[in-house]
Amino acid sequence: MCTLSIPVNIFTFSIAINCCCHSNWVDYAFSLLATTFKRGFVPDVVTYTTLIRGLLSQNKSQEARLFFANLIKFRQVQPDVVTFNTMIDGLCKTGHADMAFWLFRSMEKCDCEPNTVTYNTIIDSLCKRGLVDDAFNLHSEMMEKCILPDVWTYNRIIQVLCNLNRWEEVGLLLNQMIHDMKVSPDVHTFNILVDAYSKSGKLDDAKHIIQIMNERGVYPNIVTYNTLIHAYCSQGQMDGALAMLNTIRSKKIMPDGYTYNILVNAYCRELKLDIAMDIYRNMASDGLSPTVVTHNILLHGLCQLGGLCKNHYVDKALSLFRTIECNGLIPESDTYNIIIRGCLWSKKYDGACKLVDKMVDCGFSSDAATTSVLRHLLLSKAQDPTLVALYQKCLH
DNA sequence: GTAGGGTTAG
Protein backbone atom coordinates (compact mmCIF):
# COMPACT_ATOMS: atom_id res chain seq x y z
CA MET A 1 0.00 0.00 0.00
CA CYS A 2 2.82 2.39 0.90
CA THR A 3 4.67 1.68 -2.34
CA LEU A 4 1.53 2.27 -4.37
CA SER A 5 0.85 5.46 -2.42
CA ILE A 6 -2.49 4.18 -1.24
CA PRO A 7 -3.36 6.31 1.78
CA VAL A 8 -2.83 4.62 5.13
CA ASN A 9 -3.56 5.77 8.66
CA ILE A 10 -2.95 4.58 12.22
CA PHE A 11 -5.85 2.10 11.89
CA THR A 12 -4.11 0.50 8.90
CA PHE A 13 -0.94 0.08 10.93
CA SER A 14 -2.83 -1.26 13.95
CA ILE A 15 -4.61 -3.83 11.78
CA ALA A 16 -1.31 -4.93 10.23
CA ILE A 17 0.35 -5.11 13.65
CA ASN A 18 -2.57 -7.15 14.96
CA CYS A 19 -2.26 -9.48 12.02
CA CYS A 20 1.47 -10.03 12.73
CA CYS A 21 0.75 -10.69 16.41
CA HIS A 22 -1.88 -13.29 15.56
CA SER A 23 0.60 -14.93 13.18
CA ASN A 24 3.26 -15.09 15.90
CA TRP A 25 5.49 -12.58 14.09
CA VAL A 26 5.92 -10.30 17.09
CA ASP A 27 9.31 -9.06 15.92
CA TYR A 28 7.81 -7.97 12.64
CA ALA A 29 4.96 -6.32 14.57
CA PHE A 30 7.51 -4.22 16.45
CA SER A 31 9.30 -3.29 13.26
CA LEU A 32 5.93 -2.12 11.95
CA LEU A 33 5.62 0.00 15.10
CA ALA A 34 8.91 1.65 14.13
CA THR A 35 7.56 2.23 10.62
CA THR A 36 4.44 3.76 12.15
CA PHE A 37 6.60 6.35 13.93
CA LYS A 38 8.77 6.94 10.86
CA ARG A 39 5.72 7.76 8.81
CA GLY A 40 4.57 10.23 11.41
CA PHE A 41 1.59 8.36 12.78
CA VAL A 42 0.88 8.28 16.50
CA PRO A 43 0.14 4.82 17.92
CA ASP A 44 -2.81 4.82 20.28
CA VAL A 45 -4.00 2.59 23.12
CA VAL A 46 -5.32 -0.01 20.66
CA THR A 47 -1.94 -0.28 18.92
CA TYR A 48 -0.11 -0.73 22.21
CA THR A 49 -2.66 -3.17 23.62
CA THR A 50 -2.31 -5.25 20.47
CA LEU A 51 1.47 -5.41 20.91
CA ILE A 52 1.12 -6.39 24.56
CA ARG A 53 -1.16 -9.24 23.56
CA GLY A 54 1.40 -10.28 20.95
CA LEU A 55 4.22 -10.44 23.52
CA LEU A 56 2.12 -12.34 26.03
CA SER A 57 0.91 -14.86 23.47
CA GLN A 58 4.59 -15.60 22.77
CA ASN A 59 5.17 -16.20 26.46
CA LYS A 60 7.27 -13.02 26.69
CA SER A 61 5.66 -11.83 29.90
CA GLN A 62 8.81 -10.05 31.10
CA GLU A 63 8.90 -7.94 27.93
CA ALA A 64 5.15 -7.33 28.11
CA ARG A 65 5.44 -6.09 31.69
CA LEU A 66 8.29 -3.75 30.80
CA PHE A 67 6.46 -2.44 27.76
CA PHE A 68 3.31 -1.88 29.84
CA ALA A 69 5.25 -0.16 32.64
CA ASN A 70 6.99 2.11 30.14
CA LEU A 71 3.69 3.14 28.58
CA ILE A 72 2.66 4.46 31.97
CA LYS A 73 6.08 5.84 32.90
CA PHE A 74 6.55 7.81 29.70
CA ARG A 75 2.86 8.68 29.45
CA GLN A 76 2.62 7.33 25.93
CA VAL A 77 -1.04 6.47 26.39
CA GLN A 78 -3.46 5.91 29.25
CA PRO A 79 -4.05 2.14 29.47
CA ASP A 80 -7.75 1.34 29.34
CA VAL A 81 -9.74 -1.60 30.66
CA VAL A 82 -8.86 -3.69 27.58
CA THR A 83 -5.15 -3.06 28.15
CA PHE A 84 -5.48 -4.17 31.77
CA ASN A 85 -7.57 -7.20 30.86
CA THR A 86 -5.03 -8.21 28.23
CA MET A 87 -2.19 -7.94 30.75
CA ILE A 88 -4.14 -9.74 33.48
CA ASP A 89 -5.13 -12.62 31.22
CA GLY A 90 -1.63 -12.95 29.81
CA LEU A 91 -0.06 -12.92 33.26
CA CYS A 92 -2.46 -15.64 34.45
CA LYS A 93 -1.66 -17.78 31.42
CA THR A 94 2.10 -17.39 31.79
CA GLY A 95 2.04 -18.54 35.39
CA HIS A 96 2.07 -15.13 37.07
CA ALA A 97 -1.35 -15.25 38.69
CA ASP A 98 -0.20 -13.34 41.76
CA MET A 99 1.06 -10.48 39.66
CA ALA A 100 -2.20 -10.54 37.71
CA PHE A 101 -4.12 -10.21 40.94
CA TRP A 102 -1.94 -7.34 42.05
CA LEU A 103 -2.51 -5.58 38.74
CA PHE A 104 -6.26 -6.19 39.06
CA ARG A 105 -6.19 -4.47 42.44
CA SER A 106 -4.12 -1.57 41.05
CA MET A 107 -6.62 -0.73 38.33
CA GLU A 108 -8.71 1.68 40.34
CA LYS A 109 -5.61 3.69 41.29
CA CYS A 110 -5.06 4.14 37.55
CA ASP A 111 -8.63 5.42 37.14
CA CYS A 112 -9.67 2.27 35.38
CA GLU A 113 -12.73 0.38 36.56
CA PRO A 114 -12.64 -3.41 36.19
CA ASN A 115 -15.50 -4.87 34.15
CA THR A 116 -17.12 -8.29 33.81
CA VAL A 117 -14.28 -9.52 31.61
CA THR A 118 -11.74 -8.53 34.27
CA TYR A 119 -13.61 -10.39 37.00
CA ASN A 120 -14.21 -13.42 34.81
CA THR A 121 -10.53 -13.65 33.96
CA ILE A 122 -9.49 -13.54 37.61
CA ILE A 123 -12.29 -15.91 38.68
CA ASP A 124 -11.21 -18.40 36.02
CA SER A 125 -7.62 -18.26 37.20
CA LEU A 126 -8.68 -18.79 40.82
CA CYS A 127 -10.86 -21.75 39.85
CA LYS A 128 -7.98 -23.31 37.93
CA ARG A 129 -5.84 -23.05 41.04
CA GLY A 130 -8.56 -24.62 43.18
CA LEU A 131 -9.28 -21.39 45.08
CA VAL A 132 -13.04 -21.74 44.74
CA ASP A 133 -13.95 -19.72 47.81
CA ASP A 134 -11.83 -16.79 46.65
CA ALA A 135 -13.61 -17.01 43.31
CA PHE A 136 -16.94 -17.09 45.11
CA ASN A 137 -16.01 -13.97 47.11
CA LEU A 138 -15.09 -12.10 43.94
CA HIS A 139 -18.43 -13.05 42.49
CA SER A 140 -20.14 -11.40 45.50
CA GLU A 141 -17.80 -8.42 45.20
CA MET A 142 -18.72 -7.80 41.59
CA MET A 143 -22.42 -7.81 42.42
CA GLU A 144 -21.85 -5.29 45.21
CA LYS A 145 -20.10 -3.08 42.67
CA CYS A 146 -22.93 -3.56 40.17
CA ILE A 147 -20.58 -5.28 37.72
CA LEU A 148 -22.96 -7.93 36.51
CA PRO A 149 -21.90 -11.57 36.42
CA ASP A 150 -22.75 -13.19 33.09
CA VAL A 151 -23.49 -16.76 32.10
CA TRP A 152 -19.78 -17.46 31.94
CA THR A 153 -19.20 -16.32 35.53
CA TYR A 154 -21.95 -18.62 36.75
CA ASN A 155 -20.91 -21.58 34.65
CA ARG A 156 -17.34 -21.47 35.87
CA ILE A 157 -18.28 -21.35 39.55
CA ILE A 158 -21.07 -23.93 39.17
CA GLN A 159 -18.60 -26.24 37.45
CA VAL A 160 -16.02 -26.17 40.24
CA LEU A 161 -18.69 -26.48 42.92
CA CYS A 162 -20.04 -29.56 41.13
CA ASN A 163 -16.56 -31.07 41.09
CA LEU A 164 -16.42 -30.57 44.86
CA ASN A 165 -19.91 -32.07 45.32
CA ARG A 166 -21.12 -28.82 46.89
CA TRP A 167 -24.62 -29.39 45.54
CA GLU A 168 -26.47 -27.12 47.93
CA GLU A 169 -24.45 -24.12 46.76
CA VAL A 170 -24.93 -25.19 43.14
CA GLY A 171 -28.68 -25.07 43.69
CA LEU A 172 -28.52 -21.66 45.36
CA LEU A 173 -26.37 -20.23 42.57
CA LEU A 174 -28.62 -21.59 39.83
CA ASN A 175 -31.56 -20.01 41.61
CA GLN A 176 -29.81 -16.68 41.97
CA MET A 177 -28.64 -16.80 38.37
CA ILE A 178 -32.07 -17.47 36.89
CA HIS A 179 -34.41 -15.63 39.24
CA ASP A 180 -32.43 -12.74 40.68
CA MET A 181 -29.93 -11.95 37.96
CA LYS A 182 -32.08 -13.02 35.01
CA VAL A 183 -29.14 -14.81 33.42
CA SER A 184 -30.39 -17.76 31.37
CA PRO A 185 -28.48 -21.02 31.64
CA ASP A 186 -27.05 -22.04 28.27
CA VAL A 187 -26.04 -25.36 26.79
CA HIS A 188 -22.72 -25.23 28.70
CA THR A 189 -24.52 -24.78 32.01
CA PHE A 190 -26.67 -27.83 31.34
CA ASN A 191 -23.73 -29.89 30.08
CA ILE A 192 -21.90 -29.19 33.33
CA LEU A 193 -24.96 -30.45 35.24
CA VAL A 194 -25.39 -33.53 33.04
CA ASP A 195 -21.72 -34.38 33.61
CA ALA A 196 -21.99 -33.79 37.35
CA TYR A 197 -25.00 -36.10 37.66
CA SER A 198 -23.35 -38.71 35.45
CA LYS A 199 -20.17 -38.73 37.45
CA SER A 200 -22.15 -39.22 40.68
CA GLY A 201 -23.87 -42.20 39.10
CA LYS A 202 -27.23 -40.41 38.85
CA LEU A 203 -28.04 -41.38 35.30
CA ASP A 204 -31.77 -40.75 35.70
CA ASP A 205 -31.18 -37.20 36.94
CA ALA A 206 -28.80 -36.63 34.04
CA LYS A 207 -31.47 -37.78 31.60
CA HIS A 208 -33.98 -35.52 33.30
CA ILE A 209 -31.76 -32.51 32.49
CA ILE A 210 -32.26 -33.28 28.78
CA GLN A 211 -35.99 -32.91 29.32
CA ILE A 212 -35.53 -29.58 31.10
CA MET A 213 -33.28 -28.41 28.27
CA ASN A 214 -35.90 -29.19 25.65
CA GLU A 215 -38.57 -27.44 27.71
CA ARG A 216 -36.40 -24.34 27.96
CA GLY A 217 -35.48 -24.39 24.29
CA VAL A 218 -31.77 -24.93 24.98
CA TYR A 219 -31.05 -27.88 22.73
CA PRO A 220 -28.61 -30.60 23.73
CA ASN A 221 -25.55 -30.82 21.48
CA ILE A 222 -23.02 -33.54 20.77
CA VAL A 223 -21.19 -32.76 24.02
CA THR A 224 -24.39 -33.33 26.01
CA TYR A 225 -24.94 -36.67 24.31
CA ASN A 226 -21.31 -37.74 24.60
CA THR A 227 -21.54 -37.07 28.32
CA LEU A 228 -24.63 -39.26 28.56
CA ILE A 229 -23.08 -41.99 26.41
CA HIS A 230 -20.10 -41.92 28.74
CA ALA A 231 -22.48 -42.26 31.70
CA TYR A 232 -24.14 -45.34 30.16
CA CYS A 233 -20.71 -46.86 29.45
CA SER A 234 -19.50 -46.21 33.00
CA GLN A 235 -22.48 -48.18 34.28
CA GLY A 236 -21.68 -51.00 31.88
CA GLN A 237 -24.91 -50.30 29.98
CA MET A 238 -23.51 -50.66 26.48
CA ASP A 239 -26.98 -51.25 25.03
CA GLY A 240 -28.09 -47.92 26.43
CA ALA A 241 -25.01 -46.23 25.01
CA LEU A 242 -25.61 -47.67 21.53
CA ALA A 243 -29.31 -46.79 21.70
CA MET A 244 -28.33 -43.21 22.53
CA LEU A 245 -26.06 -43.21 19.49
CA ASN A 246 -28.99 -44.22 17.29
CA THR A 247 -31.18 -41.57 18.90
CA ILE A 248 -28.75 -38.78 18.13
CA ARG A 249 -28.29 -39.97 14.55
CA SER A 250 -32.05 -39.81 14.10
CA LYS A 251 -31.88 -36.20 15.32
CA LYS A 252 -29.20 -35.56 12.67
CA ILE A 253 -26.58 -34.91 15.35
CA MET A 254 -23.42 -36.58 14.12
CA PRO A 255 -21.04 -38.41 16.44
CA ASP A 256 -17.57 -36.88 16.73
CA GLY A 257 -14.14 -38.13 17.78
CA TYR A 258 -15.11 -38.03 21.44
CA THR A 259 -18.12 -40.26 20.82
CA TYR A 260 -15.93 -42.89 19.20
CA ASN A 261 -13.21 -42.67 21.82
CA ILE A 262 -15.75 -43.10 24.59
CA LEU A 263 -17.16 -46.24 22.95
CA VAL A 264 -13.77 -47.69 22.01
CA ASN A 265 -12.61 -47.13 25.57
CA ALA A 266 -15.70 -48.80 27.03
CA TYR A 267 -15.22 -51.94 24.94
CA CYS A 268 -11.50 -52.01 25.75
CA ARG A 269 -12.27 -51.88 29.45
CA GLU A 270 -14.54 -54.88 29.02
CA LEU A 271 -11.67 -56.55 27.10
CA LYS A 272 -13.86 -56.82 24.01
CA LEU A 273 -11.02 -55.81 21.74
CA ASP A 274 -12.53 -57.12 18.53
CA ILE A 275 -15.60 -54.93 18.96
CA ALA A 276 -13.34 -52.00 19.92
CA MET A 277 -11.30 -52.51 16.73
CA ASP A 278 -14.48 -52.68 14.63
CA ILE A 279 -15.66 -49.37 16.04
CA TYR A 280 -12.24 -47.86 15.40
CA ARG A 281 -12.42 -48.99 11.76
CA ASN A 282 -15.91 -47.52 11.47
CA MET A 283 -14.80 -43.98 12.23
CA ALA A 284 -14.11 -43.32 8.57
CA SER A 285 -17.76 -43.98 7.69
CA ASP A 286 -18.58 -40.85 9.69
CA GLY A 287 -15.76 -38.96 8.02
CA LEU A 288 -13.63 -39.08 11.18
CA SER A 289 -10.01 -40.08 11.69
CA PRO A 290 -8.67 -41.72 14.83
CA THR A 291 -6.47 -39.47 16.96
CA VAL A 292 -3.50 -40.25 19.18
CA VAL A 293 -6.00 -40.64 22.02
CA THR A 294 -7.92 -43.31 20.07
CA HIS A 295 -4.67 -45.18 19.46
CA ASN A 296 -3.60 -44.89 23.07
CA ILE A 297 -6.91 -46.39 24.21
CA LEU A 298 -6.63 -49.28 21.78
CA LEU A 299 -2.95 -49.94 22.46
CA HIS A 300 -3.69 -49.99 26.15
CA GLY A 301 -6.52 -52.46 25.61
CA LEU A 302 -4.53 -54.71 23.29
CA CYS A 303 -1.47 -54.70 25.56
CA GLN A 304 -3.54 -55.42 28.64
CA LEU A 305 -5.30 -58.36 26.99
CA GLY A 306 -2.01 -59.51 25.47
CA GLY A 307 -0.36 -59.32 28.84
CA LEU A 308 -3.18 -61.30 30.42
CA CYS A 309 -3.35 -64.17 27.99
CA LYS A 310 -2.52 -63.97 24.31
CA ASN A 311 0.63 -62.49 22.87
CA HIS A 312 -0.93 -62.02 19.48
CA TYR A 313 -2.81 -59.03 20.86
CA VAL A 314 0.53 -57.39 21.61
CA ASP A 315 1.54 -58.13 18.02
CA LYS A 316 -1.63 -56.37 16.91
CA ALA A 317 -0.69 -53.51 19.21
CA LEU A 318 2.76 -53.28 17.64
CA SER A 319 1.37 -53.15 14.13
CA LEU A 320 -1.19 -50.55 15.27
CA PHE A 321 1.66 -48.54 16.76
CA ARG A 322 3.43 -48.56 13.39
CA THR A 323 0.32 -47.16 11.69
CA ILE A 324 0.21 -44.12 13.99
CA GLU A 325 3.01 -42.27 12.28
CA CYS A 326 1.88 -43.49 8.86
CA ASN A 327 -1.38 -41.65 9.57
CA GLY A 328 0.50 -38.42 10.16
CA LEU A 329 0.01 -38.52 13.94
CA ILE A 330 2.74 -37.99 16.49
CA PRO A 331 2.90 -40.51 19.36
CA GLU A 332 2.81 -39.02 22.85
CA SER A 333 4.80 -40.00 25.92
CA ASP A 334 1.81 -42.12 27.00
CA THR A 335 1.74 -43.89 23.64
CA TYR A 336 5.34 -45.07 24.07
CA ASN A 337 4.88 -46.06 27.68
CA ILE A 338 1.77 -48.11 26.93
CA ILE A 339 3.40 -50.07 24.11
CA ILE A 340 6.64 -50.54 26.04
CA ARG A 341 4.73 -51.99 29.00
CA GLY A 342 2.91 -54.27 26.57
CA CYS A 343 6.26 -55.56 25.26
CA LEU A 344 7.52 -56.09 28.80
CA TRP A 345 4.39 -57.97 29.87
CA SER A 346 4.73 -60.28 26.90
CA LYS A 347 8.49 -60.68 27.34
CA LYS A 348 9.40 -58.93 24.08
CA TYR A 349 12.47 -57.36 25.64
CA ASP A 350 14.31 -56.61 22.40
CA GLY A 351 11.27 -54.84 21.02
CA ALA A 352 10.95 -52.89 24.26
CA CYS A 353 14.60 -51.87 23.98
CA LYS A 354 14.18 -50.42 20.48
CA LEU A 355 11.05 -48.57 21.56
CA VAL A 356 12.78 -47.09 24.62
CA ASP A 357 15.56 -45.78 22.33
CA LYS A 358 12.96 -44.23 20.05
CA MET A 359 11.06 -42.75 22.99
CA VAL A 360 14.22 -41.16 24.39
CA ASP A 361 15.08 -39.79 20.93
CA CYS A 362 11.69 -38.11 20.92
CA GLY A 363 12.48 -36.44 24.24
CA PHE A 364 10.17 -38.59 26.36
CA SER A 365 11.01 -40.81 29.30
CA SER A 366 9.51 -43.79 31.06
CA ASP A 367 6.68 -43.02 33.43
CA ALA A 368 6.10 -44.42 36.93
CA ALA A 369 4.02 -47.36 35.66
CA THR A 370 6.69 -48.48 33.16
CA THR A 371 9.49 -48.12 35.69
CA SER A 372 7.47 -50.13 38.17
CA VAL A 373 6.92 -53.00 35.67
CA LEU A 374 10.67 -53.02 34.97
CA ARG A 375 11.52 -53.18 38.66
CA HIS A 376 9.19 -56.14 39.14
CA LEU A 377 10.78 -57.97 36.21
CA LEU A 378 14.27 -57.29 37.51
CA LEU A 379 13.36 -58.77 40.89
CA SER A 380 12.72 -62.11 39.24
CA LYS A 381 15.33 -61.94 36.44
CA ALA A 382 18.10 -59.77 37.82
CA GLN A 383 20.71 -61.44 35.61
CA ASP A 384 18.97 -60.78 32.30
CA PRO A 385 21.35 -58.32 30.56
CA THR A 386 18.68 -56.92 28.23
CA LEU A 387 16.49 -56.05 31.18
CA VAL A 388 19.36 -54.48 33.08
CA ALA A 389 20.27 -52.39 30.04
CA LEU A 390 16.63 -51.36 29.64
CA TYR A 391 16.36 -50.33 33.25
CA GLN A 392 19.49 -48.21 32.96
CA LYS A 393 18.19 -46.51 29.81
CA CYS A 394 14.95 -45.75 31.59
CA LEU A 395 16.72 -44.19 34.53
CA HIS A 396 18.06 -41.48 32.26
C1' DG B 1 -8.39 -1.47 14.49
C1' DT B 2 -7.51 -4.06 20.74
C1' DA B 3 -9.27 -8.11 25.74
C1' DG B 4 -11.85 -13.24 28.32
C1' DG B 5 -14.01 -17.78 28.73
C1' DG B 6 -16.77 -22.67 29.98
C1' DT B 7 -18.85 -28.68 28.79
C1' DT B 8 -17.39 -34.65 26.91
C1' DA B 9 -12.75 -39.15 25.69
C1' DG B 10 -7.07 -41.99 27.05
Short mmCIF file of N, CA, C and O in Angstrom, two decimals, chain A residues 226-270:
data_model
loop_
_atom_site.label_atom_id
_atom_site.label_comp_id
_atom_site.label_asym_id
_atom_site.label_seq_id
_atom_site.Cartn_x
_atom_site.Cartn_y
_atom_site.Cartn_z
N ASN A 226 -22.53 -36.99 24.28
CA ASN A 226 -21.31 -37.74 24.60
C ASN A 226 -21.22 -37.98 26.11
O ASN A 226 -20.82 -39.06 26.55
N THR A 227 -21.58 -36.96 26.87
CA THR A 227 -21.54 -37.07 28.32
C THR A 227 -22.48 -38.18 28.79
O THR A 227 -22.14 -38.99 29.65
N LEU A 228 -23.66 -38.22 28.19
CA LEU A 228 -24.63 -39.26 28.56
C LEU A 228 -24.15 -40.64 28.12
O LEU A 228 -24.29 -41.61 28.85
N ILE A 229 -23.59 -40.71 26.91
CA ILE A 229 -23.08 -41.99 26.41
C ILE A 229 -21.99 -42.50 27.35
O ILE A 229 -21.94 -43.66 27.71
N HIS A 230 -21.15 -41.57 27.79
CA HIS A 230 -20.10 -41.92 28.74
C HIS A 230 -20.72 -42.45 30.04
O HIS A 230 -20.23 -43.41 30.63
N ALA A 231 -21.81 -41.83 30.47
CA ALA A 231 -22.48 -42.26 31.70
C ALA A 231 -23.01 -43.69 31.54
O ALA A 231 -22.82 -44.52 32.42
N TYR A 232 -23.66 -43.97 30.42
CA TYR A 232 -24.14 -45.34 30.16
C TYR A 232 -22.97 -46.32 30.19
O TYR A 232 -23.04 -47.38 30.81
N CYS A 233 -21.87 -45.97 29.52
CA CYS A 233 -20.71 -46.86 29.45
C CYS A 233 -20.15 -47.12 30.85
O CYS A 233 -19.81 -48.25 31.19
N SER A 234 -20.07 -46.06 31.66
CA SER A 234 -19.50 -46.21 33.00
C SER A 234 -20.32 -47.18 33.84
O SER A 234 -19.81 -47.81 34.76
N GLN A 235 -21.62 -47.26 33.53
CA GLN A 235 -22.48 -48.18 34.28
C GLN A 235 -22.52 -49.55 33.62
O GLN A 235 -23.31 -50.40 34.02
N GLY A 236 -21.70 -49.72 32.59
CA GLY A 236 -21.68 -51.00 31.88
C GLY A 236 -22.91 -51.23 31.02
O GLY A 236 -23.17 -52.33 30.56
N GLN A 237 -23.70 -50.15 30.79
CA GLN A 237 -24.91 -50.30 29.98
C GLN A 237 -24.60 -49.98 28.52
O GLN A 237 -25.01 -48.95 28.00
N MET A 238 -23.90 -50.91 27.86
CA MET A 238 -23.51 -50.66 26.48
C MET A 238 -24.72 -50.56 25.55
O MET A 238 -24.71 -49.80 24.58
N ASP A 239 -25.77 -51.33 25.86
CA ASP A 239 -26.98 -51.25 25.03
C ASP A 239 -27.55 -49.84 25.07
O ASP A 239 -27.94 -49.29 24.03
N GLY A 240 -27.58 -49.28 26.27
CA GLY A 240 -28.09 -47.92 26.43
C GLY A 240 -27.25 -46.93 25.66
O GLY A 240 -27.77 -46.01 25.01
N ALA A 241 -25.92 -47.14 25.71
CA ALA A 241 -25.01 -46.23 25.01
C ALA A 241 -25.25 -46.29 23.50
O ALA A 241 -25.35 -45.26 22.83
N LEU A 242 -25.39 -47.52 22.97
CA LEU A 242 -25.61 -47.67 21.53
C LEU A 242 -26.98 -47.14 21.11
O LEU A 242 -27.13 -46.55 20.04
N ALA A 243 -27.98 -47.32 22.00
CA ALA A 243 -29.31 -46.79 21.70
C ALA A 243 -29.26 -45.27 21.62
O ALA A 243 -29.88 -44.66 20.74
N MET A 244 -28.48 -44.67 22.52
CA MET A 244 -28.33 -43.21 22.53
C MET A 244 -27.68 -42.76 21.22
O MET A 244 -28.06 -41.74 20.64
N LEU A 245 -26.73 -43.54 20.75
CA LEU A 245 -26.06 -43.21 19.49
C LEU A 245 -27.07 -43.20 18.34
O LEU A 245 -27.06 -42.29 17.49
N ASN A 246 -27.96 -44.18 18.33
CA ASN A 246 -28.99 -44.22 17.29
C ASN A 246 -29.93 -43.03 17.41
O ASN A 246 -30.34 -42.45 16.41
N THR A 247 -30.27 -42.70 18.67
CA THR A 247 -31.18 -41.57 18.90
C THR A 247 -30.60 -40.28 18.33
O THR A 247 -31.30 -39.54 17.64
N ILE A 248 -29.30 -40.05 18.60
CA ILE A 248 -28.75 -38.78 18.13
C ILE A 248 -28.64 -38.76 16.60
O ILE A 248 -28.87 -37.75 15.97
N ARG A 249 -28.34 -39.92 16.02
CA ARG A 249 -28.29 -39.97 14.55
C ARG A 249 -29.65 -39.62 13.96
O ARG A 249 -29.73 -38.90 12.96
N SER A 250 -30.72 -40.11 14.62
CA SER A 250 -32.05 -39.81 14.10
C SER A 250 -32.37 -38.33 14.24
O SER A 250 -33.20 -37.80 13.52
N LYS A 251 -31.69 -37.65 15.17
CA LYS A 251 -31.88 -36.20 15.32
C LYS A 251 -30.91 -35.43 14.43
O LYS A 251 -30.78 -34.21 14.57
N LYS A 252 -30.18 -36.15 13.59
CA LYS A 252 -29.20 -35.56 12.67
C LYS A 252 -28.04 -34.89 13.42
O LYS A 252 -27.44 -33.93 12.94
N ILE A 253 -27.78 -35.37 14.65
CA ILE A 253 -26.58 -34.91 15.35
C ILE A 253 -25.52 -35.97 15.12
O ILE A 253 -25.72 -37.14 15.46
N MET A 254 -24.42 -35.60 14.49
CA MET A 254 -23.42 -36.58 14.12
C MET A 254 -22.42 -36.84 15.25
O MET A 254 -22.02 -35.90 15.93
N PRO A 255 -22.07 -38.11 15.45
CA PRO A 255 -21.04 -38.41 16.44
C PRO A 255 -19.72 -37.77 16.06
O PRO A 255 -19.47 -37.54 14.87
N ASP A 256 -18.89 -37.46 17.02
CA ASP A 256 -17.57 -36.88 16.73
C ASP A 256 -16.48 -37.79 17.29
O ASP A 256 -16.77 -38.92 17.73
N GLY A 257 -15.25 -37.32 17.30
CA GLY A 257 -14.14 -38.13 17.78
C GLY A 257 -14.31 -38.56 19.23
O GLY A 257 -13.97 -39.68 19.60
N TYR A 258 -14.88 -37.68 20.03
CA TYR A 258 -15.11 -38.03 21.44
C TYR A 258 -16.04 -39.22 21.54
O TYR A 258 -15.80 -40.15 22.32
N THR A 259 -17.14 -39.18 20.77
CA THR A 259 -18.12 -40.26 20.82
C THR A 259 -17.42 -41.60 20.60
O THR A 259 -17.60 -42.55 21.36
N TYR A 260 -16.62 -41.65 19.52
CA TYR A 260 -15.93 -42.89 19.20
C TYR A 260 -14.93 -43.28 20.30
O TYR A 260 -14.86 -44.44 20.68
N ASN A 261 -14.19 -42.34 20.79
CA ASN A 261 -13.21 -42.67 21.82
C ASN A 261 -13.88 -43.22 23.07
O ASN A 261 -13.38 -44.15 23.70
N ILE A 262 -15.01 -42.64 23.41
CA ILE A 262 -15.75 -43.10 24.59
C ILE A 262 -16.17 -44.56 24.40
O ILE A 262 -15.99 -45.40 25.29
N LEU A 263 -16.70 -44.87 23.21
CA LEU A 263 -17.16 -46.24 22.95
C LEU A 263 -15.99 -47.22 22.86
O LEU A 263 -16.04 -48.30 23.43
N VAL A 264 -14.94 -46.82 22.14
CA VAL A 264 -13.77 -47.69 22.01
C VAL A 264 -13.21 -47.99 23.40
O VAL A 264 -12.91 -49.14 23.75
N ASN A 265 -13.14 -46.95 24.22
CA ASN A 265 -12.61 -47.13 25.57
C ASN A 265 -13.48 -48.09 26.39
O ASN A 265 -12.97 -48.93 27.11
N ALA A 266 -14.80 -47.95 26.25
CA ALA A 266 -15.70 -48.80 27.03
C ALA A 266 -15.51 -50.27 26.66
O ALA A 266 -15.44 -51.13 27.54
N TYR A 267 -15.41 -50.55 25.35
CA TYR A 267 -15.22 -51.94 24.94
C TYR A 267 -13.83 -52.45 25.34
O TYR A 267 -13.67 -53.61 25.68
N CYS A 268 -12.84 -51.59 25.31
CA CYS A 268 -11.50 -52.01 25.75
C CYS A 268 -11.53 -52.40 27.22
O CYS A 268 -10.93 -53.38 27.63
N ARG A 269 -12.22 -51.60 28.01
CA ARG A 269 -12.27 -51.88 29.45
C ARG A 269 -12.94 -53.23 29.72
O ARG A 269 -12.62 -53.90 30.67
N GLU A 270 -13.89 -53.58 28.85
CA GLU A 270 -14.54 -54.88 29.02
C GLU A 270 -13.76 -55.98 28.32
O GLU A 270 -14.24 -57.11 28.19
#
